[in-house]
């Protein structure tokens, strides 16, 4: 039982997990039982990509709308009849939450009579055994799989099987779905299901398809990984003309679709996850007339998908214009512009842009400029204590990258010169050991005097120690330069402490040297070497040169 919850947790993306938690919480607050159902359960068990999440609640799902919206979900459709919500959760997670219901078909071609029901009755109204399973998300039974039609066995056997003999007659869109699933999974129809399917085709069941189901199937096509493959199968089976009488494979921009798939793959490898559905529809209907495209759009229930599809060209034109303008005058500015643009827009423009300058910039963004990141001297940054633990780290790393992109830091030495003034001060040395017994009083009395010297820069008893520490720190800084590419000569020239650092490659040797040589906190002079190597920053050099150094010593 628990295995399915484990599988659920490991198979869902972090955004999908958050969506599941939000639905569990909302259902709990409303006192409703909630189950994961349909394709999501099938995909969890098979290991296929979980494309969307279907939830079923025992109660009116429409009542969860406000709660879910407060959590950041966008509702793109609400169906009063089935009491279900179409939602998009943060991170682009598509979901549907419906009321557990029974469906009774009284007349062919007429919608079923719907009534609230238990989860088991709800599973009975579904299309195929592999889609008729539910996973409990309720406290006490979380992870329990309900599988009254043995869908798990059909998954094992890789078969698409209808629940009963009237499945295609009652809802002819299931014949289109059967074609879609057999194409997607490469699973055949089970023998009797195949016979029912052929009979349904011969007897023209499809003429009774409900218009809302046509919209569902157009929408589903957009999310298929091999949308063209499915479209071809639809054409062969005679289903494509059901979705639109003038739609055919000849109306597809196949080259655009193939470029989209390739670029999407490239973006996925770089860590982007653009929602390709609007662009898939754009290319699938590339040569279809305007009126037909408008008809298809009207039929799709998910309105945010339609809006994104409609806006594609305008948004891409806008981004191309910005890429040609001042806003993208330098590589760093272009990088910033493309990084902040929606990934789906970058993807679409990469595939459709006609201006050479635009395609080149996007190409650089995907390839050449990423290699520049490797020039960021991470080991030396660690030695300088510029590490991700620093609050300023993202900004510093980004600044270096931007300067490298624009060719403003032309060598490792220049990069280090830029970085050094930004290094945080070394951690304070450990307190001097306190003497016990006789003389302890005197030692204790000495301590407060030492601390302020270090802390506030007051001159006092600790005066000599800082000088020693400064001497120790100086070579350590040199060692960083040496390891940054100054070479053997520089290393040899460095003082012994520096040699150690260079050899071991370990950071923070300077601190060690300080610890060894200066039991007392380090004062002003310690940082001088850092100020000395200050490269960039004219700002730092100008009058402020001693400042970071001073701070460093004061700690
Ligand atoms: N369903 C059905 N008959 C239909 C459409 C849907 O019985 N004509 C049921 C199935 O149980 C299906 C669930 O509703 O699993 C959700 O439908 P949908 O999201 O369209 O399909 P999925 O099975 O989730 O498939 P996909 O992977 O394409 O999203």
Coordinates of C-alpha atoms and ligand atoms in Angstrom, one line a residue:
X1 CA 0.0 0.0 0.0
X2 CA 2.7 2.4 1.1
X3 CA 4.6 1.7 -2.1
X4 CA 2.2 3.7 -4.2
X5 CA 2.7 6.8 -2.1
X6 CA 6.5 6.3 -2.4
X7 CA 6.1 6.0 -6.1
X8 CA 3.8 9.0 -6.2
X9 CA 6.4 11.1 -4.3
X10 CA 9.3 10.0 -6.5
X11 CA 7.5 10.2 -9.8
X12 CA 5.9 13.6 -9.4
X13 CA 7.9 16.8 -10.1
X14 CA 8.3 19.2 -7.1
X15 CA 5.6 21.4 -8.7
X16 CA 3.2 18.5 -9.1
X17 CA 3.8 17.4 -5.5
X18 CA 2.9 20.9 -4.4
X19 CA -0.3 20.8 -6.4
X20 CA -1.2 17.4 -4.9
X21 CA -0.6 18.8 -1.4
X22 CA -2.8 21.9 -2.2
X23 CA -5.6 19.7 -3.4
X24 CA -5.3 17.4 -0.4
X25 CA -5.5 20.4 1.9
X26 CA -8.4 22.0 0.1
X27 CA -10.4 18.8 0.1
X28 CA -9.6 18.2 3.8
X29 CA -10.7 21.7 4.7
X30 CA -14.0 21.1 2.8
X31 CA -14.4 17.7 4.5
X32 CA -14.2 15.8 1.2
X33 CA -12.5 12.5 0.3
X34 CA -10.0 13.0 -2.5
X35 CA -8.4 10.5 -4.9
X36 CA -5.9 10.7 -7.7
X37 CA -7.6 9.1 -10.7
X38 CA -7.3 8.5 -14.4
X39 CA -4.2 8.9 -16.5
X40 CA -2.1 10.2 -13.6
X41 CA -2.5 6.8 -11.7
X42 CA -1.8 4.9 -15.0
X43 CA 1.4 7.0 -15.6
X44 CA 2.6 6.5 -12.0
X45 CA 2.4 2.8 -12.4
X46 CA 3.7 2.5 -15.9
X47 CA 6.6 5.0 -15.4
X48 CA 5.5 7.2 -18.4
X49 CA 5.6 10.9 -18.0
X50 CA 2.9 12.3 -15.7
X51 CA 1.4 14.9 -18.0
X52 CA -1.4 16.2 -15.9
X53 CA -3.2 15.4 -12.6
X54 CA -6.8 14.2 -12.4
X55 CA -8.4 14.3 -9.0
X56 CA -11.8 13.1 -8.0
X57 CA -13.5 14.3 -4.8
X58 CA -16.5 12.9 -3.1
X59 CA -18.5 16.1 -3.1
X60 CA -18.8 19.3 -5.2
X61 CA -15.4 20.1 -6.6
X62 CA -16.5 23.6 -7.5
X63 CA -16.5 24.4 -3.8
X64 CA -12.7 24.1 -3.7
X65 CA -12.2 26.8 -6.3
X66 CA -11.7 29.8 -3.9
X67 CA -9.3 27.9 -1.6
X68 CA -7.2 26.6 -4.5
X69 CA -7.1 30.1 -6.1
X70 CA -5.8 31.5 -2.9
X71 CA -3.0 29.0 -3.1
X72 CA -2.0 30.3 -6.6
X73 CA -4.0 28.0 -8.9
X74 CA -5.6 29.5 -12.0
X75 CA -9.0 28.2 -12.9
X76 CA -9.4 28.0 -16.7
X77 CA -12.8 26.3 -16.8
X78 CA -15.5 25.3 -14.4
X79 CA -18.2 22.8 -15.5
X80 CA -21.4 23.1 -13.6
X81 CA -22.7 19.8 -15.0
X82 CA -19.9 17.5 -13.9
X83 CA -18.9 19.9 -11.1
X84 CA -15.4 19.9 -12.2
X85 CA -12.6 22.5 -12.4
X86 CA -9.8 22.8 -15.0
X87 CA -6.8 24.3 -13.3
X88 CA -3.2 25.3 -13.8
X89 CA -1.1 25.2 -10.6
X90 CA 2.2 27.2 -10.2
X91 CA 4.9 25.8 -12.4
X92 CA 2.4 25.1 -15.2
X93 CA 1.0 21.9 -13.6
X94 CA -2.3 21.1 -15.4
X95 CA -5.0 19.5 -13.3
X96 CA -8.6 18.6 -13.3
X97 CA -10.7 18.1 -10.2
X98 CA -14.1 16.5 -10.6
X99 CA -16.9 15.3 -8.5
X100 CA -17.1 11.5 -8.1
X101 CA -20.1 10.7 -10.3
X102 CA -22.1 8.1 -12.0
X103 CA -23.1 8.4 -15.6
X104 CA -26.2 6.8 -17.1
X105 CA -26.6 6.9 -20.9
X106 CA -30.3 6.8 -21.9
X107 CA -30.0 7.7 -25.6
X108 CA -27.2 7.4 -28.1
X109 CA -25.7 10.7 -28.8
X110 CA -27.2 12.4 -25.8
X111 CA -25.2 13.4 -22.8
X112 CA -25.4 11.0 -19.8
X113 CA -27.5 11.6 -16.7
X114 CA -25.1 12.6 -14.0
X115 CA -25.4 11.9 -10.3
X116 CA -23.0 12.2 -7.3
X117 CA -21.5 8.9 -6.5
X118 CA -18.9 6.9 -4.6
X119 CA -15.4 6.6 -5.9
X120 CA -15.9 3.0 -7.0
X121 CA -19.0 4.0 -9.0
X122 CA -17.0 6.8 -10.5
X123 CA -14.4 4.4 -11.7
X124 CA -17.1 2.3 -13.4
X125 CA -18.1 5.2 -15.7
X126 CA -14.7 5.4 -17.3
X127 CA -13.2 4.4 -20.6
X128 CA -10.4 1.8 -20.3
X129 CA -9.3 -0.4 -17.5
X130 CA -5.8 1.3 -17.3
X131 CA -7.7 4.6 -16.8
X132 CA -10.1 3.3 -14.2
X133 CA -7.9 3.2 -11.1
X134 CA -7.8 5.5 -8.1
X135 CA -5.2 6.2 -5.5
X136 CA -6.4 7.4 -2.2
X137 CA -5.0 10.6 -0.9
X138 CA -6.9 10.5 2.3
X139 CA -5.5 10.3 5.8
X140 CA -5.5 6.7 7.0
X141 CA -5.7 5.1 3.5
X142 CA -3.2 7.3 1.6
X143 CA -1.5 5.1 -1.0
X144 CA -4.3 2.6 -1.3
X145 CA -4.9 1.6 -4.9
X146 CA -8.5 1.0 -6.0
X147 CA -8.5 -1.1 -9.1
X148 CA -11.8 -2.8 -9.6
X149 CA -11.2 -3.7 -13.2
X150 CA -7.7 -5.0 -12.8
X151 CA -6.1 -2.2 -14.8
X152 CA -2.7 -3.0 -13.2
X153 CA -2.8 -6.4 -15.0
X154 CA -3.6 -4.7 -18.3
X155 CA -0.7 -2.3 -17.7
X156 CA 1.5 -5.4 -17.2
X157 CA 0.1 -7.0 -20.3
X158 CA 0.4 -3.6 -22.2
X159 CA -3.2 -3.7 -23.4
X160 CA -6.0 -1.1 -23.9
X161 CA -9.3 -2.7 -22.8
X162 CA -12.7 -1.1 -22.5
X163 CA -14.7 -1.6 -19.3
X164 CA -17.8 -2.9 -21.1
X165 CA -19.3 -3.6 -24.5
X166 CA -21.1 -0.2 -24.7
X167 CA -18.1 2.0 -24.0
X168 CA -17.7 3.2 -27.6
X169 CA -21.4 3.5 -28.2
X170 CA -22.0 5.6 -25.1
X171 CA -19.1 7.9 -25.7
X172 CA -17.7 7.7 -29.3
X173 CA -14.8 10.0 -28.4
X174 CA -13.3 6.9 -26.7
X175 CA -12.5 5.6 -30.2
X176 CA -10.4 8.6 -30.8
X177 CA -8.8 8.2 -27.4
X178 CA -8.2 4.5 -28.2
X179 CA -6.2 5.6 -31.2
X180 CA -4.3 8.2 -29.2
X181 CA -3.3 5.7 -26.5
X182 CA -2.3 2.9 -28.9
X183 CA -0.1 5.4 -30.8
X184 CA 1.4 6.9 -27.7
X185 CA 2.1 3.8 -25.7
X186 CA 2.5 1.4 -28.7
X187 CA 0.1 -0.9 -26.9
X188 CA -2.5 -2.7 -29.0
X189 CA -6.3 -2.9 -28.3
X190 CA -7.3 -6.0 -26.5
X191 CA -9.0 -8.5 -28.9
X192 CA -12.6 -7.8 -27.9
X193 CA -12.0 -4.1 -27.6
X194 CA -10.6 -4.2 -31.1
X195 CA -13.7 -5.9 -32.4
X196 CA -15.9 -3.3 -30.7
X197 CA -13.8 -0.6 -32.1
X198 CA -14.1 -1.9 -35.7
X199 CA -17.8 -2.3 -35.2
X200 CA -18.1 1.2 -33.9
X201 CA -16.3 2.5 -36.9
X202 CA -18.5 0.6 -39.4
X203 CA -21.6 1.7 -37.7
X204 CA -20.7 5.4 -37.6
X205 CA -20.8 5.8 -33.8
X206 CA -18.5 8.8 -34.3
X207 CA -21.4 10.9 -35.8
X208 CA -22.8 11.0 -32.3
X209 CA -19.8 12.5 -30.6
X210 CA -20.5 15.4 -28.3
X211 CA -19.0 18.7 -29.3
X212 CA -17.4 19.1 -25.9
X213 CA -15.5 15.9 -26.4
X214 CA -14.2 17.2 -29.8
X215 CA -12.7 20.2 -27.9
X216 CA -11.1 17.8 -25.3
X217 CA -9.5 15.8 -28.0
X218 CA -8.1 18.8 -29.9
X219 CA -6.6 20.0 -26.6
X220 CA -5.1 16.6 -25.7
X221 CA -3.4 16.5 -29.1
X222 CA -1.4 19.6 -28.1
X223 CA 0.2 17.7 -25.2
X224 CA 1.3 14.6 -27.1
X225 CA 5.1 14.2 -27.3
X226 CA 4.6 12.9 -30.9
X227 CA 1.7 15.0 -31.9
X228 CA 2.3 14.5 -35.6
X229 CA 2.4 10.8 -35.2
X230 CA -1.0 10.9 -33.4
X231 CA -2.4 13.3 -36.0
X232 CA -1.3 10.8 -38.8
X233 CA -3.0 8.0 -36.9
X234 CA -6.2 10.1 -36.6
X235 CA -6.1 10.8 -40.3
X236 CA -5.7 7.1 -41.1
X237 CA -8.6 6.1 -38.8
X238 CA -10.8 8.9 -40.1
X239 CA -10.9 10.9 -36.8
X240 CA -9.0 14.0 -38.0
X241 CA -11.9 15.2 -40.1
X242 CA -14.1 14.8 -37.0
X243 CA -12.0 17.3 -35.2
X244 CA -12.1 19.6 -38.2
X245 CA -13.3 18.7 -41.7
X246 CA -10.4 20.5 -43.5
X247 CA -7.6 19.3 -41.2
X248 CA -5.1 16.9 -42.7
X249 CA -1.4 16.2 -42.4
X250 CA -0.9 18.4 -45.5
X251 CA -2.0 21.3 -43.3
X252 CA 0.8 20.7 -40.8
X253 CA 4.0 22.7 -40.8
X254 CA 6.1 19.6 -40.3
X255 CA 9.4 21.4 -40.6
X256 CA 8.4 23.8 -37.9
X257 CA 7.1 21.0 -35.7
X258 CA 10.4 19.1 -36.1
X259 CA 12.5 22.2 -35.3
X260 CA 10.3 22.8 -32.3
X261 CA 10.9 19.3 -31.0
X262 CA 14.6 19.6 -31.5
X263 CA 15.0 23.0 -29.8
X264 CA 12.7 21.9 -27.0
X265 CA 15.0 18.9 -26.4
X266 CA 18.0 21.3 -26.4
X267 CA 16.3 23.6 -23.9
X268 CA 15.3 20.6 -21.7
X269 CA 19.0 19.6 -21.6
X270 CA 19.8 23.1 -20.4
X271 CA 17.2 22.9 -17.6
X272 CA 14.3 24.8 -19.2
X273 CA 10.9 23.2 -19.3
X274 CA 8.9 25.3 -21.8
X275 CA 5.2 24.5 -22.2
X276 CA 5.2 23.6 -25.9
X277 CA 1.4 22.9 -26.3
X278 CA 0.5 26.4 -27.8
X279 CA 3.4 26.1 -30.3
X280 CA 2.5 22.5 -31.2
X281 CA -1.0 23.7 -32.1
X282 CA 0.5 26.5 -34.1
X283 CA 2.5 24.2 -36.3
X284 CA -0.1 21.4 -36.4
X285 CA -2.5 24.0 -38.0
X286 CA 0.2 25.9 -39.8
X287 CA -1.5 25.7 -43.2
X288 CA -5.1 25.6 -42.0
X289 CA -7.3 28.5 -42.9
X290 CA -8.1 31.2 -40.4
X291 CA -11.7 30.3 -39.9
X292 CA -10.8 26.6 -39.2
X293 CA -8.2 27.7 -36.7
X294 CA -10.8 29.9 -35.0
X295 CA -13.2 27.0 -34.8
X296 CA -10.6 24.8 -33.2
X297 CA -9.8 27.5 -30.7
X298 CA -13.4 27.9 -29.8
X299 CA -13.7 24.2 -29.1
X300 CA -10.8 23.9 -26.7
X301 CA -12.0 24.1 -23.0
X302 CA -8.7 25.2 -21.6
X303 CA -8.8 28.9 -22.3
X304 CA -5.3 29.8 -21.1
X305 CA -4.0 27.4 -23.8
X306 CA -6.0 29.2 -26.4
X307 CA -4.8 32.6 -25.3
X308 CA -1.2 31.5 -25.4
X309 CA -1.6 30.0 -28.9
X310 CA -3.3 33.2 -30.1
X311 CA -0.5 35.4 -28.6
X312 CA 2.4 33.4 -29.9
X313 CA 3.2 35.5 -33.0
X314 CA 2.7 38.9 -31.4
X315 CA 4.8 37.9 -28.3
X316 CA 7.6 36.5 -30.5
X317 CA 7.6 39.7 -32.6
X318 CA 7.9 41.8 -29.5
X319 CA 10.8 39.7 -28.2
X320 CA 12.5 39.9 -31.6
X321 CA 12.2 43.6 -31.6
X322 CA 13.7 43.9 -28.2
X323 CA 16.6 41.6 -29.2
X324 CA 17.3 44.0 -32.1
X325 CA 17.2 47.1 -30.0
X326 CA 19.3 48.8 -27.4
X327 CA 18.0 46.6 -24.6
X328 CA 20.2 43.8 -26.2
X329 CA 23.1 45.9 -27.3
X330 CA 25.7 43.8 -25.5
X331 CA 26.0 40.1 -24.8
X332 CA 25.3 40.6 -21.1
X333 CA 22.2 42.6 -21.8
X334 CA 21.0 40.1 -24.3
X335 CA 21.6 37.3 -21.8
X336 CA 19.5 39.1 -19.2
X337 CA 16.7 39.8 -21.7
X338 CA 16.6 36.1 -22.8
X339 CA 16.9 34.8 -19.3
X340 CA 14.0 36.8 -18.1
X341 CA 11.8 36.0 -21.2
X342 CA 9.3 33.2 -20.9
X343 CA 11.1 29.9 -22.0
X344 CA 8.2 29.2 -24.4
X345 CA 8.8 32.5 -26.1
X346 CA 12.5 31.9 -26.5
X347 CA 11.7 28.5 -27.9
X348 CA 9.1 29.7 -30.4
X349 CA 11.3 32.6 -31.5
X350 CA 14.3 30.3 -31.9
X351 CA 12.2 28.2 -34.3
X352 CA 10.5 31.0 -36.2
X353 CA 12.8 34.0 -36.2
X354 CA 13.8 35.2 -39.7
X355 CA 16.3 37.9 -38.7
X356 CA 19.8 36.5 -38.7
X357 CA 20.8 38.7 -35.7
X358 CA 18.0 37.3 -33.6
X359 CA 18.7 33.7 -34.4
X360 CA 22.4 34.2 -33.7
X361 CA 21.7 35.8 -30.3
X362 CA 19.5 32.9 -29.3
X363 CA 22.1 30.5 -30.6
X364 CA 24.7 32.2 -28.5
X365 CA 22.4 32.1 -25.5
X366 CA 22.0 28.3 -25.8
X367 CA 25.6 27.5 -26.6
X368 CA 28.6 29.9 -26.7
X369 CA 27.7 32.1 -23.8
X370 CA 27.1 29.2 -21.5
X371 CA 30.7 28.1 -22.0
X372 CA 31.8 31.5 -20.7
X373 CA 30.4 30.4 -17.3
X374 CA 33.3 28.0 -17.1
X375 CA 35.6 30.9 -16.9
X376 CA 34.2 31.9 -13.5
X377 CA 37.1 31.0 -11.2
X378 CA 35.2 29.0 -8.6
X379 CA 38.2 27.4 -6.8
X380 CA 39.8 30.8 -6.3
X381 CA 36.5 32.3 -5.3
X382 CA 36.3 29.6 -2.6
X383 CA 39.8 30.5 -1.5
X384 CA 38.6 34.1 -1.2
X385 CA 35.7 32.9 0.8
X386 CA 33.3 34.0 -1.9
X387 CA 31.0 31.0 -1.5
X388 CA 27.3 30.4 -1.9
X389 CA 26.9 30.9 1.8
X390 CA 27.4 34.6 1.3
X391 CA 24.2 36.6 0.8
X392 CA 25.9 38.6 -2.0
X393 CA 27.2 35.5 -3.8
X394 CA 24.5 35.3 -6.5
X395 CA 25.1 39.0 -7.4
X396 CA 28.9 38.6 -7.4
X397 CA 28.8 35.5 -9.5
X398 CA 26.4 37.1 -11.9
X399 CA 28.5 40.3 -12.1
X400 CA 31.6 38.3 -13.0
X401 CA 29.7 36.4 -15.6
X402 CA 28.3 39.5 -17.1
X403 CA 31.7 41.2 -17.3
X404 CA 33.2 38.0 -18.8
X405 CA 30.4 37.9 -21.4
X406 CA 31.2 41.4 -22.4
X407 CA 34.9 40.7 -22.6
X408 CA 35.6 43.2 -19.8
X409 CA 37.5 40.7 -17.8
X410 CA 40.0 39.3 -20.3
X411 CA 42.1 37.1 -18.1
X412 CA 42.0 35.1 -14.9
X413 CA 44.2 37.7 -13.3
X414 CA 41.8 40.4 -14.2
X415 CA 38.9 38.4 -12.9
X416 CA 40.7 37.8 -9.6
X417 CA 41.6 41.5 -9.3
X418 CA 37.9 42.2 -9.6
X419 CA 36.9 39.6 -7.1
X420 CA 39.4 40.2 -4.3
X421 CA 38.0 43.4 -2.9
X422 CA 34.7 41.6 -2.7
X423 CA 36.0 38.9 -0.5
X424 CA 34.5 38.8 3.0
X425 CA 36.8 39.2 6.0
X426 CA 38.3 36.1 7.5
X427 CA 36.4 34.5 10.4
X428 CA 37.6 35.8 13.8
X429 CA 40.3 33.7 15.4
X430 CA 39.4 31.6 18.4
X431 CA 39.7 33.4 21.8
X432 CA 43.0 33.1 23.6
X433 CA 43.1 30.2 26.1
X434 CA 42.3 31.3 29.6
X435 CA 44.7 30.3 32.3
X436 CA 43.3 28.5 35.2
X437 CA 44.4 29.0 38.8
X438 CA 47.0 31.6 39.6
X439 CA 47.5 34.3 37.1
X440 CA 44.1 33.6 35.5
X441 CA 42.8 36.8 36.8
X442 CA 45.5 38.7 35.1
X443 CA 45.0 36.9 31.8
X444 CA 41.3 37.5 32.0
X445 CA 41.9 41.1 32.6
X446 CA 44.1 41.2 29.5
X447 CA 41.4 39.8 27.3
X448 CA 38.8 42.6 27.1
X449 CA 41.6 44.9 26.2
X450 CA 42.6 42.6 23.3
X451 CA 39.2 42.2 22.0
X452 CA 38.4 45.8 21.4
X453 CA 41.7 46.3 19.6
X454 CA 40.5 43.7 17.1
X455 CA 36.9 44.7 17.2
X456 CA 37.0 48.4 17.1
X457 CA 40.4 49.2 15.8
X458 CA 41.6 50.7 19.0
X459 CA 45.3 50.7 19.5
X460 CA 46.5 48.7 22.4
X461 CA 48.2 45.7 23.7
X462 CA 47.5 43.5 20.7
X463 CA 49.5 45.8 18.5
X464 CA 52.3 43.4 17.5
X465 CA 50.2 40.4 16.7
X466 CA 48.3 42.0 13.8
X467 CA 51.6 42.8 12.1
X468 CA 52.6 39.2 12.2
X469 CA 49.2 38.2 10.9
X470 CA 49.5 40.6 8.1
X471 CA 52.8 39.1 7.1
X472 CA 51.1 35.7 7.1
X473 CA 48.2 36.8 5.1
X474 CA 50.2 38.5 2.4
X475 CA 51.6 35.3 0.8
X476 CA 48.3 33.6 1.1
X477 CA 46.8 36.2 -1.2
X478 CA 49.8 35.8 -3.5
X479 CA 49.1 32.1 -3.6
X480 CA 45.6 32.7 -4.9
X481 CA 47.1 34.7 -7.7
X482 CA 49.6 31.9 -8.3
X483 CA 47.0 29.2 -8.4
X484 CA 45.0 31.5 -10.7
X485 CA 47.6 31.1 -13.4
X486 CA 50.6 33.2 -12.6
X487 CA 52.6 30.0 -12.8
X488 CA 55.4 28.3 -11.1
X489 CA 57.5 31.4 -10.8
X490 CA 54.9 33.2 -8.8
X491 CA 54.4 30.2 -6.6
X492 CA 58.1 29.9 -6.0
X493 CA 58.3 33.5 -5.1
X494 CA 55.6 33.3 -2.6
X495 CA 56.5 33.0 1.1
X496 CA 56.4 29.6 2.8
X497 CA 52.8 30.0 4.0
X498 CA 51.8 30.7 0.4
X499 CA 53.6 27.7 -0.9
X500 CA 51.6 25.6 1.5
X501 CA 48.4 27.1 0.2
X502 CA 49.4 26.6 -3.4
X503 CA 50.5 23.1 -2.9
X504 CA 47.6 21.9 -0.8
X505 CA 45.1 23.9 -2.8
X506 CA 43.2 24.2 0.4
X507 CA 41.5 27.5 1.1
X508 CA 41.6 29.5 4.3
X509 CA 45.3 28.8 4.9
X510 CA 45.7 32.5 5.5
X511 CA 43.4 32.2 8.5
X512 CA 45.4 29.3 9.7
X513 CA 48.6 31.3 9.5
X514 CA 46.9 33.9 11.5
X515 CA 45.8 31.5 14.0
X516 CA 49.3 30.1 14.4
X517 CA 51.1 33.3 14.5
X518 CA 48.6 35.6 16.2
X519 CA 46.7 34.3 19.0
X520 CA 45.1 37.6 19.3
X521 CA 42.6 39.0 16.9
X522 CA 43.9 40.6 13.8
X523 CA 43.9 44.3 13.3
X524 CA 43.9 46.8 10.5
X525 CA 47.0 45.9 8.7
X526 CA 45.9 42.4 8.0
X527 CA 43.9 43.5 5.1
X528 CA 46.2 45.7 3.4
X529 CA 47.4 43.1 1.0
X530 CA 43.8 42.7 -0.1
X531 CA 43.6 46.4 -0.7
X532 CA 46.8 46.2 -2.6
X533 CA 45.6 43.7 -5.1
X534 CA 42.4 45.5 -5.5
X535 CA 42.0 45.7 -9.2
X536 CA 38.7 46.7 -10.4
X537 CA 37.1 48.8 -8.4
X538 CA 38.2 52.2 -8.9
X539 CA 35.5 52.8 -6.4
X540 CA 37.4 50.7 -4.0
X541 CA 40.8 52.1 -4.9
X542 CA 39.5 55.6 -4.7
X543 CA 39.8 56.6 -1.1
X544 CA 38.1 53.4 0.0
X545 CA 41.1 51.3 -0.6
X546 CA 41.9 50.8 3.0
X547 CA 38.3 50.3 4.0
X548 CA 37.6 46.7 3.2
X549 CA 41.0 45.9 4.6
X550 CA 40.3 47.7 7.7
X551 CA 37.1 45.8 8.2
X552 CA 38.8 42.6 7.6
X553 CA 41.3 43.3 10.3
X554 CA 38.8 44.5 12.7
X555 CA 36.9 41.2 12.9
Ligands
LIG1 N1 -12.3 9.6 -19.3 C1 -13.3 8.7 -19.8 N2 -13.8 8.9 -21.0 C2 -13.5 10.0 -21.8 C3 -12.5 10.9 -21.3 C4 -12.0 10.7 -20.1 O1 -13.6 7.7 -19.1 N3 -14.0 10.2 -23.0 C5 -11.8 9.4 -18.0 C6 -10.6 8.4 -18.0 O2 -10.6 7.7 -16.8 C7 -9.4 9.3 -18.1 C8 -9.8 10.5 -17.2 O3 -11.2 10.6 -17.5 O4 -8.3 8.7 -17.6 C9 -9.1 11.8 -17.5 O5 -9.3 12.1 -18.8 P1 -8.1 12.8 -19.7 O6 -7.3 13.7 -18.8 O7 -8.7 13.2 -20.9 O8 -7.2 11.5 -20.1 P2 -6.0 10.8 -19.3 O9 -6.3 9.4 -19.2 O10 -5.5 11.5 -18.1 O11 -4.9 10.8 -20.5 P3 -3.7 11.8 -20.8 O12 -2.5 11.1 -20.4 O13 -3.9 12.0 -22.3 O14 -3.9 13.1 -20.1

